[in-house]
Coordinates of C-alpha atoms in Angstrom, one line a residue:
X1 CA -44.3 -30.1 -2.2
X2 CA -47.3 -32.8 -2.3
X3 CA -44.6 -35.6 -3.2
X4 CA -42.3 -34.3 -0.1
X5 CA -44.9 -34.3 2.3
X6 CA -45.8 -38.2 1.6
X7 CA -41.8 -39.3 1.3
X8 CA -42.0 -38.0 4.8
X9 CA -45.0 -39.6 6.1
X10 CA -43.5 -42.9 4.4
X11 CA -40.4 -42.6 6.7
X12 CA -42.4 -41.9 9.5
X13 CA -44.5 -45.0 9.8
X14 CA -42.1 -47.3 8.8
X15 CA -40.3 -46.0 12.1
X16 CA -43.9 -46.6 13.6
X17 CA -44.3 -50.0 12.4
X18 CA -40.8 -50.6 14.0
X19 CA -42.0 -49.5 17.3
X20 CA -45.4 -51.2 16.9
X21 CA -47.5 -48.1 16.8
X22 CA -50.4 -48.2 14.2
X23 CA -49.3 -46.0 11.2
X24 CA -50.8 -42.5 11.0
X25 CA -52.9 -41.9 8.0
X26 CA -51.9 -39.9 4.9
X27 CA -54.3 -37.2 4.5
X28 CA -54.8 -35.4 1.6
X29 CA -54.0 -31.9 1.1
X30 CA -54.5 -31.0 -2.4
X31 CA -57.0 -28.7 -3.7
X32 CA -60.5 -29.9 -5.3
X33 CA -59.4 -28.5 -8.9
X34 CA -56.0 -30.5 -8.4
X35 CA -55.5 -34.1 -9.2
X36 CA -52.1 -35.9 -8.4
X37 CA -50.5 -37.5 -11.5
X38 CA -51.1 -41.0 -12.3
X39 CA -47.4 -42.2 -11.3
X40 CA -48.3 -40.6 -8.1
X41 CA -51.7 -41.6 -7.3
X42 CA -49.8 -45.2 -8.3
X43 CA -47.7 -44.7 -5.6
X44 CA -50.0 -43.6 -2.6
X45 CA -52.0 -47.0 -3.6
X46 CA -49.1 -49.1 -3.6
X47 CA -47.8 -47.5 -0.1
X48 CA -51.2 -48.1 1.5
X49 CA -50.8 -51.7 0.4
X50 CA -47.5 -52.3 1.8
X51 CA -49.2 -50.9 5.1
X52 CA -51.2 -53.8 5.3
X53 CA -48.7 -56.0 5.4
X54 CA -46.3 -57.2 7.8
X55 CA -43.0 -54.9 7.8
X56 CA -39.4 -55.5 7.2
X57 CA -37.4 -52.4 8.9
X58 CA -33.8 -52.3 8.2
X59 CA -31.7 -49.9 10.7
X60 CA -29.3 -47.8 9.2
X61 CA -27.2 -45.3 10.8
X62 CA -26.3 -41.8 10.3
X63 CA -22.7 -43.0 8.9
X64 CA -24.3 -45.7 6.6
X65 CA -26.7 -43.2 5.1
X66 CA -24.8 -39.9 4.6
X67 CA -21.7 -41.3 4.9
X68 CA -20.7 -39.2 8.1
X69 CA -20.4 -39.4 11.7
X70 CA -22.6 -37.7 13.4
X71 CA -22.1 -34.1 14.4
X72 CA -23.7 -33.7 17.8
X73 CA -20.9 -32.7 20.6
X74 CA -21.6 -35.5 23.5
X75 CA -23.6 -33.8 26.6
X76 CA -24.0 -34.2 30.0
X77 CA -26.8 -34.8 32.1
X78 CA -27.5 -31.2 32.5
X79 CA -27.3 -30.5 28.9
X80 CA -23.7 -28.9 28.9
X81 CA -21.1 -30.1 26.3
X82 CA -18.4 -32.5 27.4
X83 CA -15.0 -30.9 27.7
X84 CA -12.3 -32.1 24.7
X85 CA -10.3 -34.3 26.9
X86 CA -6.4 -34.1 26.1
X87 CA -3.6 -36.3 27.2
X88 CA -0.8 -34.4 29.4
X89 CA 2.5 -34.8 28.0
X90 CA 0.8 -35.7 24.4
X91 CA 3.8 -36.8 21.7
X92 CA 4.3 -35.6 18.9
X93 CA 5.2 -37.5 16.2
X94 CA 7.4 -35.1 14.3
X95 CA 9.5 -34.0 17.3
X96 CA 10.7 -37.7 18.3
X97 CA 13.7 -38.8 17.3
X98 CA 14.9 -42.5 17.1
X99 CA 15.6 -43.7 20.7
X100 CA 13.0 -41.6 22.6
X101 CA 11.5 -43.0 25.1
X102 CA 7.6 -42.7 25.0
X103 CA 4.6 -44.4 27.1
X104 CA 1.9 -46.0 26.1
X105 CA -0.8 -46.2 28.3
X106 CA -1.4 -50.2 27.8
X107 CA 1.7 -51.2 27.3
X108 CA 4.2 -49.1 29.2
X109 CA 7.6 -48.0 28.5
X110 CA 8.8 -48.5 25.0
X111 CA 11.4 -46.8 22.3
X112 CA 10.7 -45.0 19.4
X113 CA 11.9 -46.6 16.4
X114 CA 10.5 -45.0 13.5
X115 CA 7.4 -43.1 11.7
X116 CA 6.5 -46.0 8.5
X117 CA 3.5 -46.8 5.9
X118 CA 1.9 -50.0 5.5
X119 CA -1.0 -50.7 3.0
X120 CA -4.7 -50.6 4.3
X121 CA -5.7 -54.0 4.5
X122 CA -8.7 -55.2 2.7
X123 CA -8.8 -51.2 0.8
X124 CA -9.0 -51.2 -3.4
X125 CA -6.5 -49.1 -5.2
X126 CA -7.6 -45.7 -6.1
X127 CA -6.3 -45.1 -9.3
X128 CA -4.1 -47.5 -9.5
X129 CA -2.4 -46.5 -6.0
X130 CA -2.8 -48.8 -3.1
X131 CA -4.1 -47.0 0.3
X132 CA -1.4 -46.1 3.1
X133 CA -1.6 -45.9 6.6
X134 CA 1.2 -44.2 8.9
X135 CA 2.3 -46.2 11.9
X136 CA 4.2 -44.9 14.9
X137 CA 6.8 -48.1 15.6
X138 CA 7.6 -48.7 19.5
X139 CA 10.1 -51.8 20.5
X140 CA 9.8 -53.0 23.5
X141 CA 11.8 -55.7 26.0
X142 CA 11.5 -58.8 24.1
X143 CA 9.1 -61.8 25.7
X144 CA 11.8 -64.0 26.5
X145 CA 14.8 -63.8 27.7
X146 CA 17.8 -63.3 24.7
X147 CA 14.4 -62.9 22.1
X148 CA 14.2 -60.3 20.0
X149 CA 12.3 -57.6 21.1
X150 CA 9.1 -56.8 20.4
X151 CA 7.6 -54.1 17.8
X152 CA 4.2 -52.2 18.7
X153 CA 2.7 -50.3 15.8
X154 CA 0.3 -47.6 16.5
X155 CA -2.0 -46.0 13.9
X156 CA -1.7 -42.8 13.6
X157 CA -5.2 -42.4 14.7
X158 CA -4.3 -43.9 18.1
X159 CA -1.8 -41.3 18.6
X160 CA -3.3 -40.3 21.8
X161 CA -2.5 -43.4 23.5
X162 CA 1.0 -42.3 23.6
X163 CA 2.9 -39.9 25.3
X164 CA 6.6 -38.4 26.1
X165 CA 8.7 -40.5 28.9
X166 CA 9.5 -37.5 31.7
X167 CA 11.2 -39.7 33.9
X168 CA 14.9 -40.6 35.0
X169 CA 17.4 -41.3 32.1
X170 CA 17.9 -44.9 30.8
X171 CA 14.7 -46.5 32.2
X172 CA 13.9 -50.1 31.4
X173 CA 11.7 -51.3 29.0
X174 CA 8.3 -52.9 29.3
X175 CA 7.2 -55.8 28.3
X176 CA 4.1 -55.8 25.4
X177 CA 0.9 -57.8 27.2
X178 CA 2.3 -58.4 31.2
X179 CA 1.8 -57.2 33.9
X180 CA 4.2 -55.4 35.3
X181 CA 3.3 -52.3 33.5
X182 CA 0.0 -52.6 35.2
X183 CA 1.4 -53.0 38.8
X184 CA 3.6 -50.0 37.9
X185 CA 0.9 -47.9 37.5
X186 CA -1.0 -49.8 40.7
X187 CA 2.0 -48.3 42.5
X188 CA 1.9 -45.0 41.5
X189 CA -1.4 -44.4 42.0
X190 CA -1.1 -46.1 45.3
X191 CA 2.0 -43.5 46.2
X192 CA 0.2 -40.7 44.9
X193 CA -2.9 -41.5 47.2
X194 CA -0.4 -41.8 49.8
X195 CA 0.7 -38.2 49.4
X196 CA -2.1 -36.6 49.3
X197 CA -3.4 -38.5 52.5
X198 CA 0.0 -37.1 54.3
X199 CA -0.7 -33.8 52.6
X200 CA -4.6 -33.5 53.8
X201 CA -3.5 -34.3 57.4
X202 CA -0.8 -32.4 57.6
X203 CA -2.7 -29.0 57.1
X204 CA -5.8 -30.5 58.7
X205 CA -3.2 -30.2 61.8
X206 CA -1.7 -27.0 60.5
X207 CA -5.2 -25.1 60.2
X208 CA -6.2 -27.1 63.6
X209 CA -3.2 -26.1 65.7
X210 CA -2.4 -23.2 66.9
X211 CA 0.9 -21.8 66.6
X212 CA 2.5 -18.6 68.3
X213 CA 1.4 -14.9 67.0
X214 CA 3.9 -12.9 67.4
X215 CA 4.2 -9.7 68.5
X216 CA 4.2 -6.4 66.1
X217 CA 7.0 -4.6 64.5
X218 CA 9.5 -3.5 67.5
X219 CA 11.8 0.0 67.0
X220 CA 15.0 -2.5 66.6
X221 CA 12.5 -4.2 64.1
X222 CA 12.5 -0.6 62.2
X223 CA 16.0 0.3 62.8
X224 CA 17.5 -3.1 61.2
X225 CA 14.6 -2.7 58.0
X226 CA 16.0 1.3 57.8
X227 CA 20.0 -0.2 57.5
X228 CA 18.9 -2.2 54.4
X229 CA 22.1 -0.3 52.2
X230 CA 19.1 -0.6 49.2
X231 CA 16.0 -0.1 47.5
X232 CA 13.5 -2.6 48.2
X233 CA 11.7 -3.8 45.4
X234 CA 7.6 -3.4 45.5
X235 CA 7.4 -7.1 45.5
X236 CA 9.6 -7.3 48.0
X237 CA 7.9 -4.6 50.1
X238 CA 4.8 -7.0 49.5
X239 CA 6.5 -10.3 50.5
X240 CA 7.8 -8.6 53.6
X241 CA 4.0 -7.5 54.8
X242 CA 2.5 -10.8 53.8
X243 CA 5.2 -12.9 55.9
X244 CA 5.0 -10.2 58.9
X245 CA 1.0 -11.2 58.5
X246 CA 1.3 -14.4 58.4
X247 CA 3.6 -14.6 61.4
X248 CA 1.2 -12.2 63.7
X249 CA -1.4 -14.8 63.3
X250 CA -2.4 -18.1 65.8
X251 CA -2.0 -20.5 62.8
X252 CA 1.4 -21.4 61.7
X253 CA 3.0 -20.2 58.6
X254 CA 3.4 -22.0 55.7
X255 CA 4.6 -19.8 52.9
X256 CA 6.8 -19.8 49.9
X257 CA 9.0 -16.9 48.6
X258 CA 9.3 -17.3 44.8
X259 CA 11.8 -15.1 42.9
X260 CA 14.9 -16.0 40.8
X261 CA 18.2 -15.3 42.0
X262 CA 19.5 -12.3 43.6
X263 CA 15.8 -10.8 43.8
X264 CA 15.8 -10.6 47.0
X265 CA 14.5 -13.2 49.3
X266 CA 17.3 -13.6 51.7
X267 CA 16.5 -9.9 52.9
X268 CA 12.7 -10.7 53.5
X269 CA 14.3 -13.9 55.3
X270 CA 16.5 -12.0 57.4
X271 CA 13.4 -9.6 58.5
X272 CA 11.7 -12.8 59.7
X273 CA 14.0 -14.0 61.5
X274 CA 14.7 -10.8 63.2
X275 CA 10.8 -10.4 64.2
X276 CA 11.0 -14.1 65.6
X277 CA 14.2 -13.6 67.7
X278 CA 12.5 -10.2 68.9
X279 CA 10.3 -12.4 70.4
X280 CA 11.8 -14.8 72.4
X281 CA 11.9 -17.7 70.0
X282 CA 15.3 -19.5 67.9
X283 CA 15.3 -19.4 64.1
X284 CA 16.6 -22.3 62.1
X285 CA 17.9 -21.6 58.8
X286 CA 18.4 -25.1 56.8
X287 CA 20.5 -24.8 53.2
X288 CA 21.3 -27.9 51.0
X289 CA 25.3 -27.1 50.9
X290 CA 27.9 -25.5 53.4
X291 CA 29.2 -23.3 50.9
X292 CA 25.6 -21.6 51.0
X293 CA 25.6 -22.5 55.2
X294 CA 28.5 -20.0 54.8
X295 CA 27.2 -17.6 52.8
X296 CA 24.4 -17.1 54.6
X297 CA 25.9 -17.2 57.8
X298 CA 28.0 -14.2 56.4
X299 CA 25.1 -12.1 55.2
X300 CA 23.1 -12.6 58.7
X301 CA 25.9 -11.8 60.9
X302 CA 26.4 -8.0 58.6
X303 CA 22.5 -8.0 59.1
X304 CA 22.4 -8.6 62.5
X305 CA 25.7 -6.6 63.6
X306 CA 25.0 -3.8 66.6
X307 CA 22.0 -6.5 68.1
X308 CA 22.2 -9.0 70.6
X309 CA 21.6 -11.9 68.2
X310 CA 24.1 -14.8 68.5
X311 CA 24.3 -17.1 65.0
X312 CA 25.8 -20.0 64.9
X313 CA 26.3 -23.0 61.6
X314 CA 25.8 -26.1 62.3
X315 CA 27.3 -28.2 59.5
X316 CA 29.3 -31.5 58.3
X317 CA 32.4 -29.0 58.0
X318 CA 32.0 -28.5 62.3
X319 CA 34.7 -31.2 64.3
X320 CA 32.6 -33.4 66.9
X321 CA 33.4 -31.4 69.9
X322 CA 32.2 -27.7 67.9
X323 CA 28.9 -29.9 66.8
X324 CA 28.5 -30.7 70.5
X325 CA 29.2 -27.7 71.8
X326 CA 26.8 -26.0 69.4
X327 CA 24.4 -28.6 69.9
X328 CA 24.1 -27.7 74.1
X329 CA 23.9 -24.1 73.2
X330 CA 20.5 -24.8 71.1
X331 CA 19.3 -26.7 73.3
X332 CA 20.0 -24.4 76.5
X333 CA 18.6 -21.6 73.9
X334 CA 21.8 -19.3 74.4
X335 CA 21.9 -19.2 70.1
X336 CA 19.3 -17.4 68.6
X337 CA 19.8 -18.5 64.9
X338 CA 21.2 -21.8 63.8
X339 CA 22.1 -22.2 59.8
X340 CA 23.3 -25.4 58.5
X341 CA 22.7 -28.1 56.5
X342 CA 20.5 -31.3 56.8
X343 CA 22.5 -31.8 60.2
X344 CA 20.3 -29.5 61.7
X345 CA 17.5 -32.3 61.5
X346 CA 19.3 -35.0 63.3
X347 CA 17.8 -36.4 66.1
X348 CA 20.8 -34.9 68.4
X349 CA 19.5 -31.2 68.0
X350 CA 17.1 -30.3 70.1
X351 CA 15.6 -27.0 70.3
X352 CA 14.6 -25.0 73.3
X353 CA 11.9 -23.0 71.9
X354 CA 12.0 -23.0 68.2
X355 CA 9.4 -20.7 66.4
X356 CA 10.9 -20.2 63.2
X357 CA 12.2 -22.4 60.5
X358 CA 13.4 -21.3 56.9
X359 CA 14.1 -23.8 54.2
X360 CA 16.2 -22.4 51.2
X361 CA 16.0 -24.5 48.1
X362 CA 13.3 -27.1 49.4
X363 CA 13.4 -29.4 46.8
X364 CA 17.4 -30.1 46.7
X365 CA 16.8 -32.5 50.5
X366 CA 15.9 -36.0 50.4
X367 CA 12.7 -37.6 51.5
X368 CA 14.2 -38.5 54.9
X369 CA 14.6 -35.1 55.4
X370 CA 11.2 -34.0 54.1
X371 CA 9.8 -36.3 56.1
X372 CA 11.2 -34.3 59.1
X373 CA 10.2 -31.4 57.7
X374 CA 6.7 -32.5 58.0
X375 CA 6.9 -33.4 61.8
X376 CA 8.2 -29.2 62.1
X377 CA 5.6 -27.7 60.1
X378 CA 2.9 -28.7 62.2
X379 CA 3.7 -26.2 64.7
X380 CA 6.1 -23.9 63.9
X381 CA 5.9 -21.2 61.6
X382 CA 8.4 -22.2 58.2
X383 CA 8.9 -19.6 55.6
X384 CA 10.6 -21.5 52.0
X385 CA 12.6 -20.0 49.5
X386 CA 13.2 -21.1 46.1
X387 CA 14.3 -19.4 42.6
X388 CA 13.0 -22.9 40.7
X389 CA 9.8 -24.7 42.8
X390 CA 9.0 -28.2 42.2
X391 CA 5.5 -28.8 40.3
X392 CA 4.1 -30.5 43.4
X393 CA 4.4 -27.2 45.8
X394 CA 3.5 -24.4 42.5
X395 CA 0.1 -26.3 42.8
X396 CA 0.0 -26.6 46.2
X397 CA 0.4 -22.8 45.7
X398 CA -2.3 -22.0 43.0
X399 CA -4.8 -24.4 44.6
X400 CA -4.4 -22.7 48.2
X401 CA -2.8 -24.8 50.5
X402 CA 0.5 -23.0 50.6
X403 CA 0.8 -19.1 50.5
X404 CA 3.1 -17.8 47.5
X405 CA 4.6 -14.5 47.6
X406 CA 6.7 -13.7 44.3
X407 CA 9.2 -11.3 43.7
X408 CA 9.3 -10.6 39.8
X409 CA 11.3 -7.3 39.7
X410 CA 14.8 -7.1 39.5
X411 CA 16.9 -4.9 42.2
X412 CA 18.1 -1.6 41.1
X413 CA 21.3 -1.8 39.0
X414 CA 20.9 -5.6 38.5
X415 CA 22.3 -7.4 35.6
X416 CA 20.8 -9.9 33.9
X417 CA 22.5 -13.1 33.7
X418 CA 23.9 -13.7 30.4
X419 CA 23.7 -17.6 29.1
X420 CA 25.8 -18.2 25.6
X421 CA 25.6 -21.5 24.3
X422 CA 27.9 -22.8 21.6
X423 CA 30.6 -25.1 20.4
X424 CA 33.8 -25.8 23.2
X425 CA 36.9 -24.1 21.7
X426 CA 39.6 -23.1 24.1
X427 CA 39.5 -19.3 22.5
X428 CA 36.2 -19.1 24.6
X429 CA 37.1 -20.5 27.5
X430 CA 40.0 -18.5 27.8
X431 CA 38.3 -15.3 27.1
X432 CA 35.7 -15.8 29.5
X433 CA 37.7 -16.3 32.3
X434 CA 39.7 -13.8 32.1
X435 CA 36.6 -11.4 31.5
X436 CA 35.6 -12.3 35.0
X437 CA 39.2 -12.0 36.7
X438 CA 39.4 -8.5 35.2
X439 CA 36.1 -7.4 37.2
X440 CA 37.6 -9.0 40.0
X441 CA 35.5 -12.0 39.9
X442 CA 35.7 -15.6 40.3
X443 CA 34.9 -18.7 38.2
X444 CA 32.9 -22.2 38.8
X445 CA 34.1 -24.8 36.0
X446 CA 31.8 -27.3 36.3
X447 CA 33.1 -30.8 35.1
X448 CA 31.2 -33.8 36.4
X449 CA 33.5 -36.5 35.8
X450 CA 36.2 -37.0 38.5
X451 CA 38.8 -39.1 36.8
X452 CA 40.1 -36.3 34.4
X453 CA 39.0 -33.5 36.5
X454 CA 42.7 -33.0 37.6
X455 CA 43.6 -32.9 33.3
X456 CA 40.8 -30.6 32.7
X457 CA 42.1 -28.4 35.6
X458 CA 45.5 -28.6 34.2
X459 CA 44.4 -27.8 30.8
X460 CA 42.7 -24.5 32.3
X461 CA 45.7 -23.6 34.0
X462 CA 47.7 -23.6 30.3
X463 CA 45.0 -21.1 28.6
X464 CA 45.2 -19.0 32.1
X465 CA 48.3 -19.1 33.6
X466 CA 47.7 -15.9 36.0
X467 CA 44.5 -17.6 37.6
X468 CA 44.5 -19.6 40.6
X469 CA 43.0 -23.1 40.1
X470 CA 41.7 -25.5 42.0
X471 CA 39.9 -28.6 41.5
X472 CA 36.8 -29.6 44.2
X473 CA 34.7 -33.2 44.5
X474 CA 32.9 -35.3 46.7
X475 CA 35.6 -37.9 46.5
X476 CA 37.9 -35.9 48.4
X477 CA 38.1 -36.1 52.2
X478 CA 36.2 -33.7 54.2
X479 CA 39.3 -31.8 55.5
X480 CA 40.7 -31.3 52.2
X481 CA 37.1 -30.1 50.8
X482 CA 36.7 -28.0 53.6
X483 CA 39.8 -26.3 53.2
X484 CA 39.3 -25.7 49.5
X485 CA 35.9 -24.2 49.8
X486 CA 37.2 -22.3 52.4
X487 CA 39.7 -21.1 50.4
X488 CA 37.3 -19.9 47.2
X489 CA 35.0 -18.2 49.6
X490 CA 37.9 -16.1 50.7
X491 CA 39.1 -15.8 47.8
X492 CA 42.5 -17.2 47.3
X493 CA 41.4 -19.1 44.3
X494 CA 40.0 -17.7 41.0
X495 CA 38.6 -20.6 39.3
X496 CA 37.3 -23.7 40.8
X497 CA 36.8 -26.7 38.9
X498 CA 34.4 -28.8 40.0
X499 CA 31.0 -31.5 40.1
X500 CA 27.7 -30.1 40.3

């Protein structure tokens, strides 16, 4: 214990003598009987003579000494623990396959080549076996034009530099050491700050302005919810309060109904619209396709049959002189509810008193259109419907700056939609068209490539020669398209083969 106590008081001044602070003394604490050996009393002589003279202090580190990093988690400056940080979108290197496209954050875009081992440099065989190293091999565009391209190798310890590529197929590759990768990213960051500047203001105004409340629930109110021919859901039950809330308010509503398809929403739509119409103001229904422009157009008209409510759709399908005669009716205010497509935002429609605007399927319109979009929601009250959201509005949801109402349960008697996934034989196709054609159903084939649609179709029409086939594309004039879809929606054609 004696020789512990002075190998301790020896590190301690030479860490003194480092920091120019006079040595402390080294005190004895035996007892009077006890004597130190004569190695040791050696020892405490020698040390006190080394005090004397001028010291040589060599740093070492923690690593150096124990052969460890040190163990002591990073803090703040109030004494918490720093947070692991981890890269979004992290890679991993077993699950990428040759031709991936991966990011590095210094470098850009690059392609996976291969996983390889190379010998550490400078590192002695251990036991006769030379030290490996795994490296994760990028190319990249080559530095000149018709060069080779280049080849990154990243340690394996570096891994979190790079991360999966979520962006559009087939993107072009970056070059190693320019700077266009770094403008890239200047760019981004530059759009994204954009955004959210157009997003702050946007509901700055919204919370700023004030909208119309609306009156409460009317008896016709009552009477259309009691002709509902089913069970509402309890989430539906919920969505429909929360929107009638929302809409009884001064601030315009901004909310989105969540729910996957054939849960519901169209019904909670239908019961805004009616509340809006019951007050005096027009309801604009906007759809990304005229075959759902019709189908919704359908399904308000049952809703709405026995009230005064005039509907009208307003789509590319309409010939000029039924757009313009559609288009004096909004603006006079004789239609109530208008459902169409993106046509409804042209600059030629003008509303008289619009106080209700519903978007299904938000994120299938361009940013033209979203950009008019913006310009309505600052006044009006818009209620948005979608079975698949975008990221951008789910956060925009959890982080409060759009209201979210889900519907998660199923209707009564609702299937499940089955999904099979499996080789192409004709055996399948065949059977599972004529599954659906013996319920009484109808089929999409969906086939995106127009110059052998018309084979594909014909091909159909030899495993199912009782179906009715068609074939549907956006090459096709409007008239002849129109007439088609026209066709399948009442129901003179069993299968449809057609682009997404």
């Amino acid at each position: 214990m004696r020789l512990i106590t002075l190998i301790s008081l020896t590190l301690f001044n030479g860490i003194a003598l480092a920091q120019n602070i006079p040595p402390a003394p080294v005190r004895e604490t035996a007892t009077p009987d006890a004597r130190l050996p004569d190695s040791a009393e050696h020892a405490v002589e020698d040390k006190n003579q080394a005090q004397k003279q001028q010291a040589q202090v060599m740093h070492v580190t923690e690593a150096e000494l124990l052969g460890r990093r040190g163990t002591y988690a990073p803090r703040g400056a109030a004494g918490q623990k720093f947070a692991t940080r981890r890269r979004r979108n992290a890679v991993d290197p077993l699950a990428l396959n040759p031709g991936d496209y991966v990011v590095h954050e210094r470098h850009g875009i690059g392609r996976f080549v291969e996983m390889t081992s190379r010998p550490v440099a400078g590192a002695s065989p251990v036991n006769g076996v030379q030290p490996m190293k795994e490296y994760l091999v990028i190319e990249y565009a080559p530095a000149k034009r018709g060069g080779a391209p280049d080849r990154l190798f990243v340690p394996s310890d570096q891994l979190d530099l790079i991360s999966n590529y979520v962006g559009g197929e087939n993107p072009s590759l970056s070059k190693m050491g320019g700077s266009d990768w770094a403008k890239t990213k200047s760019r981004a960051r530059k759009a994204v700050k954009e955004i959210a500047a157009d997003l702050v203001k946007l509901y700055s105004a919204r919370q700023a302005s004030r909208g119309h409340a609306f009156a409460a629930d009317t008896p016709w109110q009552r009477e259309l919810e009691e002709s509902f021919p089913y069970n509402e859901t309890p989430d539906q039950l919920t969505a429909i309060h929360e929107v009638k809330e929302d809409m009884e308010k001064e601030i315009p509503m901004d909310r989105l109904i969540s729910g996957d398809v054939g849960f519901g929403k169209t019904e909670v739509a239908v019961r805004a619209a009616f509340k809006a119409v019951q007050d005096g103001k027009q309801v604009a229904v906007l759809v990304p396709t005229t075959l759902l422009a019709q189908q919704h157009y359908e399904t308000f008209s049952e809703r709405f049959s026995g009230f005064p409510v005039k509907i009208r759709v307003l789509s590319r399908f309409q010939k000029a002189k039924e757009t313009r005669q559609i288009t004096e009716e909004i603006a006079s205010g004789t239609v109530d509810v208008v459902i169409g497509t993106h046509r409804i935002l042209s600059d030629s429609v003008v509303f008289k008193d619009l106080g209700l605007v519903i978007i299904d399927e938000e994120q299938r319109f361009g940013v033209e259109h979203k950009e008019k979009l913006k310009q309505m929601r600052t006044n009006v009250d818009v209620l948005a419907m979608s079975a698949t959201p975008i990221p951008r509005t789910l956060e925009m949801s959890l982080t409060g700056i759009r209201e979210t109402s889900t519907l998660a349960t199923a209707p009564e008697e609702r299937h499940p939609v089955l999904t099979f996934v499996g080789p192409r034989t004709d055996s399948q196709i065949t059977a599972a068209i004529r599954r659906e054609l013996m319920r009484e159903g109808q089929v999409f084939f969906v086939h995106n490539r127009v110059a052998d649609i018309d084979d594909v179709a014909a091909e159909i029409g030899k495993l199912v020669p009782e179906a009715r086939i068609a074939t549907a594309h956006g090459r096709m004039s409007e008239s002849r398209l129109e007439q088609i879809i026209v066709d399948f929606w009442e129901r003179r054609i069993d299968v449809l083969v057609c682009t997404t």
